mmCIF file of C-alpha atoms in Angstrom:
data_model
loop_
_atom_site.group_PDB
_atom_site.id
_atom_site.type_symbol
_atom_site.label_atom_id
_atom_site.label_comp_id
_atom_site.label_asym_id
_atom_site.label_seq_id
_atom_site.Cartn_x
_atom_site.Cartn_y
_atom_site.Cartn_z
ATOM 1 C CA MET A 215 16.724 -8.245 27.323
ATOM 2 C CA LYS A 216 14.630 -11.614 26.036
ATOM 3 C CA SER A 217 11.729 -12.693 27.781
ATOM 4 C CA VAL A 218 11.795 -15.922 29.896
ATOM 5 C CA GLU A 219 8.633 -16.967 27.938
ATOM 6 C CA ALA A 220 10.228 -15.929 24.398
ATOM 7 C CA ILE A 221 10.393 -18.963 22.427
ATOM 8 C CA SER A 222 13.409 -19.352 20.326
ATOM 9 C CA LEU A 223 12.847 -19.933 16.453
ATOM 10 C CA ALA A 224 15.842 -21.971 15.961
ATOM 11 C CA ALA A 225 18.689 -23.538 17.761
ATOM 12 C CA ARG A 226 21.238 -21.216 16.454
ATOM 13 C CA ASP A 227 18.777 -18.120 17.067
ATOM 14 C CA SER A 228 18.908 -16.706 13.657
ATOM 15 C CA TYR A 229 15.874 -14.649 14.227
ATOM 16 C CA CYS A 230 16.417 -11.156 15.634
ATOM 17 C CA SER A 231 14.970 -9.695 18.809
ATOM 18 C CA GLU A 232 12.075 -7.528 18.570
ATOM 19 C CA GLU A 233 14.574 -4.259 19.260
ATOM 20 C CA TYR A 234 17.015 -5.326 16.865
ATOM 21 C CA PHE A 235 14.575 -6.059 14.033
ATOM 22 C CA GLN A 236 12.963 -2.564 14.524
ATOM 23 C CA ARG A 237 16.658 -1.088 14.487
ATOM 24 C CA MET A 238 17.365 -3.087 11.258
ATOM 25 C CA LEU A 239 14.180 -1.661 9.676
ATOM 26 C CA ILE A 240 14.886 1.819 10.533
ATOM 27 C CA LEU A 241 18.389 1.644 8.937
ATOM 28 C CA GLU A 242 16.896 -0.153 5.940
ATOM 29 C CA ARG A 243 14.345 2.669 5.435
ATOM 30 C CA LEU A 244 17.254 5.219 5.632
ATOM 31 C CA ARG A 245 19.623 3.257 3.246
ATOM 32 C CA SER A 246 16.360 3.002 0.794
ATOM 33 C CA GLN A 247 15.669 6.573 0.894
ATOM 34 C CA LYS A 248 19.406 7.427 0.206
ATOM 35 C CA THR A 249 20.064 4.969 -2.656
ATOM 36 C CA GLY A 250 16.571 4.844 -4.135
ATOM 37 C CA LYS A 251 16.690 0.949 -3.785
ATOM 38 C CA PRO A 252 13.370 -0.573 -2.744
ATOM 39 C CA PHE A 253 12.903 -3.312 -0.254
ATOM 40 C CA VAL A 254 10.069 -5.345 0.724
ATOM 41 C CA LEU A 255 8.905 -5.758 4.416
ATOM 42 C CA ILE A 256 7.048 -8.847 4.932
ATOM 43 C CA LEU A 257 4.926 -9.476 8.277
ATOM 44 C CA LEU A 258 3.626 -12.970 9.363
ATOM 45 C CA ASN A 259 0.826 -12.716 11.940
ATOM 46 C CA ILE A 260 1.339 -16.262 13.757
ATOM 47 C CA ALA A 261 -0.324 -15.396 16.779
ATOM 48 C CA LYS A 262 -3.026 -18.218 16.275
ATOM 49 C CA LEU A 263 -0.385 -20.793 15.617
ATOM 50 C CA THR A 264 1.285 -20.163 18.797
ATOM 51 C CA LYS A 265 -1.612 -20.817 21.057
ATOM 52 C CA GLY A 266 -1.185 -23.684 23.228
ATOM 53 C CA LYS A 267 1.284 -25.572 25.440
ATOM 54 C CA ARG A 268 5.027 -24.560 25.269
ATOM 55 C CA VAL A 269 5.880 -28.011 23.587
ATOM 56 C CA GLU A 270 3.423 -27.451 20.770
ATOM 57 C CA LYS A 271 4.489 -23.683 20.505
ATOM 58 C CA ALA A 272 8.237 -24.878 20.097
ATOM 59 C CA PHE A 273 7.205 -27.395 17.551
ATOM 60 C CA VAL A 274 5.237 -25.133 15.405
ATOM 61 C CA LEU A 275 7.970 -22.324 15.500
ATOM 62 C CA LYS A 276 10.681 -24.934 14.666
ATOM 63 C CA ARG A 277 8.593 -26.197 11.636
ATOM 64 C CA LEU A 278 7.788 -22.407 10.668
ATOM 65 C CA ALA A 279 11.748 -21.547 10.964
ATOM 66 C CA SER A 280 12.481 -24.185 8.662
ATOM 67 C CA VAL A 281 9.900 -23.349 5.952
ATOM 68 C CA LEU A 282 10.910 -19.651 6.153
ATOM 69 C CA ASP A 283 14.738 -20.461 6.104
ATOM 70 C CA SER A 284 14.072 -22.520 2.920
ATOM 71 C CA SER A 285 11.865 -19.647 1.340
ATOM 72 C CA ILE A 286 14.047 -16.651 1.693
ATOM 73 C CA ARG A 287 17.593 -15.560 1.007
ATOM 74 C CA THR A 288 20.305 -15.533 3.299
ATOM 75 C CA ILE A 289 21.012 -11.803 3.097
ATOM 76 C CA ASP A 290 17.079 -11.016 4.295
ATOM 77 C CA VAL A 291 16.686 -9.906 7.779
ATOM 78 C CA LYS A 292 14.326 -11.930 9.830
ATOM 79 C CA GLY A 293 12.900 -11.589 13.209
ATOM 80 C CA TRP A 294 10.419 -10.580 15.713
ATOM 81 C CA TYR A 295 8.152 -7.752 14.684
ATOM 82 C CA MET A 296 6.237 -8.387 17.709
ATOM 83 C CA LEU A 297 7.367 -11.069 19.888
ATOM 84 C CA ASN A 298 5.628 -14.543 19.748
ATOM 85 C CA SER A 299 3.037 -12.885 17.608
ATOM 86 C CA ILE A 300 4.354 -11.269 14.208
ATOM 87 C CA ILE A 301 7.666 -12.259 12.369
ATOM 88 C CA GLY A 302 9.077 -9.536 10.230
ATOM 89 C CA ILE A 303 11.320 -10.344 7.133
ATOM 90 C CA ILE A 304 13.346 -7.606 5.368
ATOM 91 C CA CYS A 305 14.030 -8.360 1.699
ATOM 92 C CA GLN A 306 16.592 -5.962 0.460
ATOM 93 C CA ASP A 307 16.926 -4.705 -3.150
ATOM 94 C CA VAL A 308 13.733 -6.118 -4.346
ATOM 95 C CA PRO A 309 12.117 -4.090 -7.351
ATOM 96 C CA GLU A 310 8.257 -3.772 -7.285
ATOM 97 C CA LYS A 311 7.855 -6.189 -10.093
ATOM 98 C CA HIS A 312 9.332 -8.904 -8.081
ATOM 99 C CA ARG A 313 7.662 -8.386 -4.791
ATOM 100 C CA ASN A 314 4.745 -10.995 -5.727
ATOM 101 C CA THR A 315 7.413 -13.498 -6.619
ATOM 102 C CA VAL A 316 8.959 -13.216 -3.140
ATOM 103 C CA THR A 317 5.584 -13.191 -1.332
ATOM 104 C CA GLY A 318 4.145 -16.025 -3.495
ATOM 105 C CA ARG A 319 7.354 -18.359 -2.775
ATOM 106 C CA ILE A 320 6.701 -17.798 1.068
ATOM 107 C CA ARG A 321 2.798 -18.183 0.880
ATOM 108 C CA ASN A 322 3.164 -21.456 -1.377
ATOM 109 C CA LYS A 323 5.659 -23.024 1.006
ATOM 110 C CA LEU A 324 3.586 -22.223 4.221
ATOM 111 C CA PHE A 325 0.224 -23.360 2.923
ATOM 112 C CA GLU A 326 1.906 -26.715 1.463
ATOM 113 C CA GLU A 327 -0.207 -29.602 2.378
ATOM 114 C CA GLY A 328 1.141 -31.270 5.550
ATOM 115 C CA ILE A 329 3.113 -28.294 6.766
ATOM 116 C CA PHE A 330 1.307 -27.599 9.977
ATOM 117 C CA HIS A 331 -1.716 -29.849 9.523
ATOM 118 C CA LEU A 332 -4.183 -26.901 9.488
ATOM 119 C CA VAL A 333 -7.783 -27.499 9.649
ATOM 120 C CA GLY A 334 -10.421 -25.305 8.390
ATOM 121 C CA ASN A 335 -9.420 -21.884 6.907
ATOM 122 C CA LYS A 336 -5.544 -21.750 6.446
ATOM 123 C CA ALA A 337 -5.417 -18.250 5.799
ATOM 124 C CA ASP A 338 -7.129 -17.489 8.879
ATOM 125 C CA ALA A 339 -4.226 -19.316 10.879
ATOM 126 C CA ILE A 340 -1.282 -17.346 9.341
ATOM 127 C CA LYS A 341 -1.835 -13.738 7.937
ATOM 128 C CA LEU A 342 0.955 -12.568 5.410
ATOM 129 C CA LEU A 343 1.321 -8.631 4.742
ATOM 130 C CA SER A 344 3.712 -7.529 1.858
ATOM 131 C CA LEU A 345 4.940 -3.737 2.229
ATOM 132 C CA LEU A 346 7.241 -1.980 -0.490
ATOM 133 C CA TYR A 347 9.335 0.573 0.510
ATOM 134 C CA PRO A 348 9.700 3.369 -0.375
ATOM 135 C CA ASP A 349 6.119 3.511 -1.091
ATOM 136 C CA GLN A 350 5.591 4.050 -4.942
#
């Protein structure tokens, strides 16, 4: 059940809930083990971006959703890994040699000048972690 305080990332609610995303991650791990096809899990810690008033959070999340939607494929699963703190993205069938391409595209779009008007160390505001499954 969604928390009353949860903020939707997009009007069409294209981001999964924490529970659904965790379930999809389990299924993708099982599929990957069975088929041998790797996938990349990208975790974006945005906790520092969501501090502030509700209106500010909504603005930031709307802009973030737009950036992420334009950076990833429609088949990728995106949702809350940890509600209002960490966004997860499951990129299916991504070989290890293309891992940096996927994360680089997201990183470049996130840190483009003028997206969030970040002051100071931009890398401190959004932390990106990329994990390849199965571990090789």
